[in-house]
């Protein structure tokens, strides 16, 4: 299931989002738990509805749903319809809960933190070993900084989800994702500050001196407070053209 | 001739292949510009330019996350196009290649949106197959990934093939002030990137 979850978004569509990807991941489990073809068909159709979450956190939902499906396959009689409802409710509620955590941590915090670490690694490699090593150091540092927590989460998610079942939301709350997010952001800020200090002190590109570089950073930070990054770049280009035309 | 017939198609295909990591498969971040830029740069013999374009595109594309139906600027495609414009025989200067690459990263959203719309048919096929009792995942997967791969590769190839000579000509014809202004913006890109990263992290650190 872990391997198949890597293709969670391969079937992404506007109307069902990741539902087909989740079904692809759950399929071996559904097939194993339901030797009766009619039950297996029912199980397949049960997961055709909307599903969307953060792809790195999806293992928690897949594990919990696999556990519930196995329980459902063993159940017959009056409790079965209730359990079917529970599967549907769990799928819907876990999708949004996991997305809220994963999008904030992995996309909103870990990606910029990894970028800061990559910038610092690239600058240090440039100073220590020359320009040739800077590119490789930055790329490797980015991949390592992002994937260390992401691979760890993916490795544990399915088994944690399966063990927790419908108590998964409580389990996730106990993992203190809010604290992890805050400390990751602080570490990223530290790396960003160190990278800026290294670049201001000895910029590896043609520079007009530390004061000029620090002033440019301050101007960019002020500009960035009001507009998005691409818009800020366009504004810098327009300002540069205006200054060049005047001077 | 060999650039348009062999190198550019191969590099466009490589870009599209790595871009599958952005939304479709794995999410190892190999498709992020700070990784894809140096990779393409190294393949083209200019890793440092690749790293510079990659770092700038990375920092400028972190603003929006690829959540739900959102289609943010595709930083990987932006960095790849900037590298390819720069290393092409037309040798588009870096100051023009970066903004052109960013514009193409925005333009790629239209391709991605179209591919996503067409993929609704896959879900319908899967439902029909499920009603029949089994789903042939291999064919669905090949269709889902193949369409995106072909569309992205074609987008990168056509964009670079058309824009490289046009931009090189426009750069030569542009007033000195425009060239200098774009050069100044490029020189400030690392600082704009650092300011963007710090701003994003500051909001989460409190």
Coordinates of C-alpha atoms in Angstrom, one line a residue:
Chain A
X1 CA 0.0 0.0 0.0
X2 CA 2.9 2.4 0.8
X3 CA 4.2 2.0 -2.7
X4 CA 0.8 2.6 -4.3
X5 CA 0.3 5.7 -2.2
X6 CA 3.2 7.3 -4.1
X7 CA 0.8 7.5 -7.1
X8 CA -2.1 9.0 -5.0
X9 CA -2.4 12.0 -7.4
X10 CA -1.7 10.2 -10.7
X11 CA -5.5 10.0 -11.3
X12 CA -6.3 13.4 -9.9
X13 CA -9.4 15.0 -11.4
X14 CA -11.5 18.1 -10.6
X15 CA -14.7 16.2 -9.6
X16 CA -13.2 13.4 -7.4
X17 CA -9.7 14.7 -6.7
X18 CA -7.7 11.9 -5.1
X19 CA -10.4 9.3 -4.8
X20 CA -9.2 7.1 -7.6
X21 CA -5.6 7.3 -6.2
X22 CA -6.8 6.2 -2.8
X23 CA -8.8 3.4 -4.3
X24 CA -5.6 2.3 -6.2
X25 CA -3.8 2.2 -2.9
X26 CA -6.5 0.3 -1.1
X27 CA -7.3 -2.1 -3.9
X28 CA -5.0 -5.0 -2.8
X29 CA -6.4 -4.7 0.7
X30 CA -10.0 -4.7 -0.5
X31 CA -9.3 -7.7 -2.8
X32 CA -7.6 -9.6 0.1
X33 CA -10.4 -8.9 2.6
X34 CA -13.2 -9.6 0.2
X35 CA -12.8 -13.0 -1.6
X36 CA -16.5 -12.8 -2.6
X37 CA -16.6 -10.9 -6.0
X38 CA -19.9 -9.2 -5.1
X39 CA -18.5 -7.9 -1.8
X40 CA -15.3 -6.8 -3.6
X41 CA -17.3 -4.9 -6.2
X42 CA -19.3 -3.2 -3.4
X43 CA -16.0 -2.2 -1.7
X44 CA -14.6 -0.7 -4.9
X45 CA -17.7 1.4 -5.5
X46 CA -17.7 2.5 -1.9
X47 CA -14.5 4.5 -2.5
X48 CA -15.4 6.1 -5.8
X49 CA -16.6 9.3 -4.0
X50 CA -14.7 12.5 -3.4
X51 CA -11.5 12.3 -1.4
X52 CA -8.7 14.9 -1.0
X53 CA -5.9 15.4 1.4
X54 CA -2.2 16.1 1.7
X55 CA -0.4 13.3 -0.3
X56 CA 2.3 12.9 2.3
X57 CA -0.3 12.4 5.1
X58 CA -2.6 10.2 3.0
X59 CA -1.1 7.0 4.5
X60 CA -2.8 7.7 7.8
X61 CA -6.2 7.8 6.1
X62 CA -5.4 4.8 3.9
X63 CA -4.3 2.8 7.0
X64 CA -7.4 3.7 9.0
X65 CA -9.7 2.9 6.0
X66 CA -7.9 -0.4 5.4
X67 CA -8.5 -1.5 9.0
X68 CA -12.2 -0.5 8.8
X69 CA -12.6 -2.3 5.5
X70 CA -11.1 -5.5 6.9
X71 CA -13.5 -5.2 9.9
X72 CA -16.4 -4.6 7.5
X73 CA -15.5 -7.7 5.4
X74 CA -15.7 -9.8 8.6
X75 CA -19.0 -8.2 9.6
X76 CA -22.5 -9.4 8.4
X77 CA -26.0 -8.7 9.7
X78 CA -27.5 -5.6 11.2
X79 CA -24.2 -3.8 12.2
X80 CA -22.9 -3.8 8.6
X81 CA -24.8 -0.8 7.3
X82 CA -23.7 1.2 10.3
X83 CA -20.0 0.2 9.7
X84 CA -20.4 1.2 6.0
X85 CA -21.5 4.6 7.1
X86 CA -18.5 4.8 9.4
X87 CA -16.1 4.1 6.5
X88 CA -17.7 6.9 4.5
X89 CA -17.6 9.3 7.5
X90 CA -14.0 8.5 8.3
X91 CA -12.9 9.0 4.7
X92 CA -14.5 12.4 4.5
X93 CA -13.4 13.6 7.9
X94 CA -9.8 12.3 7.7
X95 CA -9.3 13.9 4.3
X96 CA -9.8 17.4 5.5
X97 CA -8.1 16.9 8.9
X98 CA -5.0 15.5 7.4
X99 CA -4.9 18.1 4.7
X100 CA -5.1 20.9 7.3
X101 CA -2.1 19.5 9.1
X102 CA 0.0 18.3 6.1
X103 CA -0.5 21.4 4.0
X104 CA 0.6 23.7 6.8
X105 CA 3.6 21.6 7.8
X106 CA 4.9 20.1 4.6
X107 CA 3.9 22.8 2.0
X108 CA 3.7 25.9 4.1
X109 CA 6.6 25.4 6.4
X110 CA 9.0 22.6 5.5
X111 CA 9.4 23.7 1.8
X112 CA 10.5 27.2 2.6
X113 CA 12.7 25.9 5.5
X114 CA 14.3 23.4 3.1
X115 CA 14.9 26.3 0.7
X116 CA 16.6 28.3 3.4
X117 CA 18.8 25.3 4.3
X118 CA 19.6 24.7 0.6
X119 CA 20.6 28.4 0.2
X120 CA 22.9 28.2 3.2
X121 CA 24.5 24.9 2.0
X122 CA 25.0 26.3 -1.5
X123 CA 26.7 29.5 -0.2
X124 CA 28.9 27.6 2.3
X125 CA 29.9 25.1 -0.5
X126 CA 30.7 28.0 -2.8
X127 CA 33.0 29.5 -0.3
X128 CA 34.6 26.2 0.8
X129 CA 35.0 24.4 -2.5
X130 CA 34.1 26.7 -5.3
X131 CA 31.2 27.4 -7.6
X132 CA 31.1 23.9 -9.1
X133 CA 30.0 22.4 -5.8
X134 CA 27.4 25.0 -4.8
X135 CA 24.7 23.7 -7.1
X136 CA 25.1 20.1 -6.0
X137 CA 25.2 21.1 -2.3
X138 CA 22.1 23.2 -2.6
X139 CA 20.1 20.5 -4.4
X140 CA 21.2 17.7 -2.1
X141 CA 20.5 19.8 1.1
X142 CA 17.0 20.7 -0.2
X143 CA 16.2 17.0 -0.9
X144 CA 17.6 15.9 2.5
X145 CA 15.9 18.6 4.5
X146 CA 12.5 18.0 3.0
X147 CA 12.6 14.2 2.7
X148 CA 13.9 13.3 6.1
X149 CA 10.6 14.2 7.8
X150 CA 8.5 13.4 4.8
X151 CA 9.9 9.8 4.4
X152 CA 9.6 9.2 8.1
X153 CA 6.0 10.3 8.1
X154 CA 5.2 8.1 5.1
X155 CA 6.9 5.1 6.6
X156 CA 4.9 5.3 9.8
X157 CA 1.6 6.6 8.5
X158 CA -0.1 3.4 7.3
X159 CA 0.6 1.4 10.4
X160 CA -0.3 4.2 12.8
X161 CA -3.6 4.8 10.8
X162 CA -4.4 1.1 10.8
X163 CA -3.8 0.8 14.6
X164 CA -5.7 3.9 15.5
X165 CA -8.7 3.4 13.2
X166 CA -11.5 5.9 13.9
X167 CA -9.4 7.3 16.9
X168 CA -6.9 8.7 14.4
X169 CA -7.8 12.3 14.9
X170 CA -6.9 12.0 18.6
X171 CA -3.7 10.2 17.7
X172 CA -2.8 13.1 15.4
X173 CA -3.5 15.7 18.0
X174 CA -1.1 13.9 20.4
X175 CA 1.7 14.2 17.7
X176 CA 1.9 17.9 18.4
X177 CA 2.0 19.0 14.7
X178 CA 1.6 22.6 15.8
X179 CA 4.8 22.5 17.8
X180 CA 6.6 20.7 15.0
X181 CA 5.5 23.4 12.5
X182 CA 6.6 26.2 14.8
X183 CA 10.1 24.7 15.5
X184 CA 10.6 23.8 11.8
X185 CA 9.8 27.4 10.9
X186 CA 12.2 28.7 13.5
X187 CA 15.0 26.5 12.3
X188 CA 14.3 27.6 8.7
X189 CA 14.4 31.3 9.8
X190 CA 17.8 30.6 11.5
X191 CA 19.2 29.1 8.3
X192 CA 17.8 32.0 6.3
X193 CA 19.4 34.5 8.6
X194 CA 22.7 32.6 8.4
X195 CA 22.6 32.5 4.6
X196 CA 21.9 36.2 4.4
X197 CA 24.8 37.0 6.8
X198 CA 27.2 34.8 4.7
X199 CA 26.0 36.5 1.5
X200 CA 26.2 40.0 2.9
X201 CA 29.7 39.5 4.4
X202 CA 31.1 37.9 1.2
X203 CA 28.7 37.7 -1.7
X204 CA 30.0 35.1 -4.1
X205 CA 28.6 37.1 -7.1
X206 CA 29.9 40.5 -8.3
X207 CA 28.9 42.8 -5.5
X208 CA 29.0 46.5 -4.7
X209 CA 29.8 45.7 -1.0
X210 CA 28.1 44.6 2.1
X211 CA 26.2 47.9 2.7
X212 CA 24.7 47.7 -0.8
X213 CA 23.7 44.0 -0.4
X214 CA 22.1 44.7 3.0
X215 CA 20.2 47.7 1.6
X216 CA 18.9 45.6 -1.3
X217 CA 17.7 42.9 1.2
X218 CA 16.0 45.5 3.3
X219 CA 14.3 47.0 0.2
X220 CA 13.2 43.6 -1.0
X221 CA 11.8 42.7 2.4
X222 CA 9.8 46.0 2.5
X223 CA 8.5 45.4 -1.0
X224 CA 7.6 41.8 -0.2
X225 CA 5.5 42.9 2.7
X226 CA 3.0 44.4 0.2
X227 CA 3.0 42.2 -2.9
X228 CA 3.6 38.6 -3.9
X229 CA 7.1 37.4 -4.9
X230 CA 6.5 37.4 -8.7
X231 CA 4.8 40.8 -8.5
X232 CA 7.8 42.1 -6.4
X233 CA 10.2 40.8 -9.1
X234 CA 8.2 42.6 -11.8
X235 CA 8.2 45.8 -9.7
X236 CA 12.0 45.5 -9.2
X237 CA 12.4 45.2 -13.0
X238 CA 10.2 48.2 -13.7
X239 CA 12.0 50.3 -11.0
X240 CA 15.4 49.2 -12.4
X241 CA 14.3 50.2 -15.9
X242 CA 13.1 53.6 -14.6
X243 CA 16.3 54.3 -12.7
X244 CA 18.4 53.2 -15.7
X245 CA 16.4 55.5 -18.0
X246 CA 16.8 58.5 -15.7
X247 CA 20.5 58.0 -15.0
Chain B
X1 CA 19.8 21.5 -36.1
X2 CA 20.9 19.0 -33.5
X3 CA 19.6 21.3 -30.7
X4 CA 16.0 21.4 -32.1
X5 CA 16.1 17.8 -33.3
X6 CA 17.8 16.0 -30.4
X7 CA 18.9 18.0 -27.4
X8 CA 15.8 20.1 -26.9
X9 CA 13.3 17.2 -27.3
X10 CA 15.4 15.1 -24.9
X11 CA 15.7 18.0 -22.3
X12 CA 11.9 18.8 -22.7
X13 CA 11.1 15.1 -22.1
X14 CA 13.4 15.0 -19.0
X15 CA 11.7 18.2 -17.7
X16 CA 8.3 16.6 -18.2
X17 CA 9.4 13.4 -16.6
X18 CA 10.8 15.1 -13.5
X19 CA 7.7 17.3 -13.4
X20 CA 5.5 14.2 -12.7
X21 CA 7.0 14.4 -9.2
X22 CA 5.4 17.8 -8.6
X23 CA 1.8 16.6 -8.4
X24 CA 1.4 13.1 -9.8
X25 CA 4.0 10.7 -8.3
X26 CA 6.2 10.4 -5.2
X27 CA 6.5 14.1 -4.2
X28 CA 10.2 13.7 -3.4
X29 CA 10.7 17.4 -4.4
X30 CA 13.0 16.4 -7.3
X31 CA 10.8 18.6 -9.4
X32 CA 11.4 21.7 -7.3
X33 CA 13.3 24.4 -9.2
X34 CA 16.3 24.3 -6.8
X35 CA 16.8 20.6 -7.7
X36 CA 15.7 20.6 -11.3
X37 CA 17.5 23.8 -12.2
X38 CA 21.0 22.5 -11.2
X39 CA 20.2 19.1 -12.7
X40 CA 19.3 20.5 -16.1
X41 CA 22.2 22.9 -15.9
X42 CA 24.6 20.1 -15.2
X43 CA 23.2 18.1 -18.2
X44 CA 23.7 21.1 -20.4
X45 CA 27.2 21.8 -19.0
X46 CA 26.3 24.9 -17.0
X47 CA 25.3 23.8 -13.4
X48 CA 25.9 27.2 -11.9
X49 CA 23.4 29.0 -14.2
X50 CA 21.0 26.1 -13.5
X51 CA 21.5 26.7 -9.7
X52 CA 21.0 30.4 -10.0
X53 CA 17.8 30.1 -12.0
X54 CA 16.6 27.3 -9.8
X55 CA 17.2 29.2 -6.6
X56 CA 15.4 32.3 -7.9
X57 CA 12.5 30.3 -9.3
X58 CA 12.3 28.3 -6.0
X59 CA 12.0 31.4 -3.8
X60 CA 9.6 33.1 -6.2
X61 CA 7.3 30.1 -6.4
X62 CA 6.9 29.3 -2.7
X63 CA 4.0 31.8 -2.2
X64 CA 1.2 29.4 -3.1
X65 CA 0.9 25.7 -2.3
X66 CA -0.4 23.1 -4.7
X67 CA -3.4 22.3 -2.5
X68 CA -6.7 21.0 -3.8
X69 CA -7.6 22.4 -7.2
X70 CA -5.1 25.3 -6.9
X71 CA -2.6 25.6 -9.8
X72 CA 0.3 27.8 -8.6
X73 CA 3.2 28.9 -10.7
X74 CA 5.0 25.8 -11.8
X75 CA 8.5 26.5 -10.4
X76 CA 10.1 23.5 -11.9
X77 CA 8.9 24.3 -15.5
X78 CA 9.9 28.0 -14.9
X79 CA 13.4 27.0 -13.9
X80 CA 13.8 24.5 -16.7
X81 CA 12.5 26.9 -19.4
X82 CA 14.9 29.6 -18.0
X83 CA 17.9 27.2 -18.2
X84 CA 17.0 26.0 -21.7
X85 CA 16.5 29.5 -23.0
X86 CA 19.8 30.5 -21.6
X87 CA 21.8 27.5 -22.9
X88 CA 20.0 27.4 -26.3
X89 CA 22.0 28.4 -29.4
X90 CA 20.2 31.8 -29.2
X91 CA 21.9 32.2 -25.7
X92 CA 19.1 34.3 -24.2
X93 CA 20.8 36.5 -21.4
X94 CA 20.0 35.5 -17.9
X95 CA 18.3 38.8 -17.2
X96 CA 15.7 38.0 -19.9
X97 CA 15.6 34.2 -19.4
X98 CA 14.5 34.3 -15.8
X99 CA 11.4 36.5 -16.3
X100 CA 10.5 34.5 -19.4
X101 CA 10.9 31.3 -17.5
X102 CA 8.6 32.6 -14.7
X103 CA 6.0 33.6 -17.3
X104 CA 6.2 30.1 -18.9
X105 CA 5.8 28.6 -15.4
X106 CA 2.5 30.6 -15.1
X107 CA 1.6 29.6 -18.6
X108 CA 2.0 25.9 -17.8
X109 CA -1.0 26.2 -15.5
X110 CA -3.2 26.2 -18.5
X111 CA -1.7 22.9 -19.8
X112 CA -2.1 21.4 -16.3
X113 CA -5.7 22.6 -16.0
X114 CA -6.6 21.1 -19.4
X115 CA -5.0 17.7 -18.5
X116 CA -6.8 17.7 -15.2
X117 CA -10.1 18.4 -16.9
X118 CA -9.6 15.5 -19.3
X119 CA -8.8 13.2 -16.5
X120 CA -12.4 13.2 -15.3
X121 CA -13.0 10.7 -18.1
X122 CA -10.5 8.3 -16.3
X123 CA -12.7 8.4 -13.2
X124 CA -15.7 7.5 -15.2
X125 CA -13.9 4.6 -16.9
X126 CA -12.7 3.4 -13.5
X127 CA -16.3 3.4 -12.2
X128 CA -17.5 1.4 -15.2
X129 CA -14.7 -1.1 -14.6
X130 CA -15.5 -1.3 -10.9
X131 CA -19.1 -2.0 -11.7
X132 CA -17.8 -4.9 -13.8
X133 CA -15.9 -6.2 -10.8
X134 CA -12.3 -5.2 -11.4
X135 CA -10.2 -2.2 -12.4
X136 CA -7.3 -2.4 -14.8
X137 CA -5.0 0.1 -13.0
X138 CA -2.0 -0.2 -15.3
X139 CA -3.9 1.2 -18.3
X140 CA -5.5 4.0 -16.3
X141 CA -2.2 4.9 -14.8
X142 CA -0.5 5.0 -18.2
X143 CA -3.3 7.2 -19.6
X144 CA -3.2 9.6 -16.6
X145 CA 0.6 10.0 -16.6
X146 CA 1.1 9.7 -20.3
X147 CA -1.2 12.6 -21.1
X148 CA 0.6 14.9 -18.6
X149 CA 4.0 13.8 -19.8
X150 CA 3.3 14.4 -23.4
X151 CA 1.5 17.8 -22.8
X152 CA 4.3 19.1 -20.5
X153 CA 7.1 18.0 -22.9
X154 CA 5.3 19.6 -25.9
X155 CA 4.8 22.8 -23.9
X156 CA 8.4 23.1 -22.9
X157 CA 9.7 22.2 -26.4
X158 CA 7.4 24.6 -28.3
X159 CA 7.9 27.5 -25.7
X160 CA 11.7 27.3 -25.8
X161 CA 12.0 26.7 -29.6
X162 CA 9.8 29.7 -30.3
X163 CA 10.8 32.1 -27.6
X164 CA 14.6 31.6 -27.6
X165 CA 15.3 33.3 -31.0
X166 CA 12.5 35.9 -30.4
X167 CA 13.9 36.9 -27.0
X168 CA 17.5 37.0 -28.2
X169 CA 16.3 39.4 -31.0
X170 CA 14.2 41.4 -28.6
X171 CA 17.1 41.7 -26.2
X172 CA 19.3 43.1 -28.9
X173 CA 16.7 45.5 -30.0
X174 CA 15.6 46.6 -26.5
X175 CA 16.7 50.1 -25.2
X176 CA 19.7 50.0 -22.9
X177 CA 17.6 51.1 -19.9
X178 CA 15.4 48.0 -20.2
X179 CA 18.4 45.7 -20.4
X180 CA 19.9 47.4 -17.4
X181 CA 16.7 47.4 -15.5
X182 CA 16.2 43.6 -16.0
X183 CA 19.8 43.1 -15.0
X184 CA 19.3 45.0 -11.8
X185 CA 16.2 42.9 -11.0
X186 CA 18.2 39.7 -11.6
X187 CA 20.9 41.0 -9.3
X188 CA 18.3 41.6 -6.6
X189 CA 16.6 38.2 -7.1
X190 CA 18.6 36.4 -4.4
X191 CA 17.6 39.0 -1.9
X192 CA 14.0 39.0 -3.0
X193 CA 14.1 35.2 -2.6
X194 CA 15.5 35.4 0.9
X195 CA 12.9 38.0 1.9
X196 CA 10.1 35.8 0.6
X197 CA 11.4 32.7 2.4
X198 CA 11.8 34.7 5.6
X199 CA 8.3 36.2 5.4
X200 CA 6.7 32.7 4.8
X201 CA 8.6 31.2 7.8
X202 CA 8.0 34.2 10.1
X203 CA 4.2 33.7 9.8
X204 CA 4.6 30.0 11.0
X205 CA 7.3 30.6 13.6
X206 CA 5.2 32.7 16.0

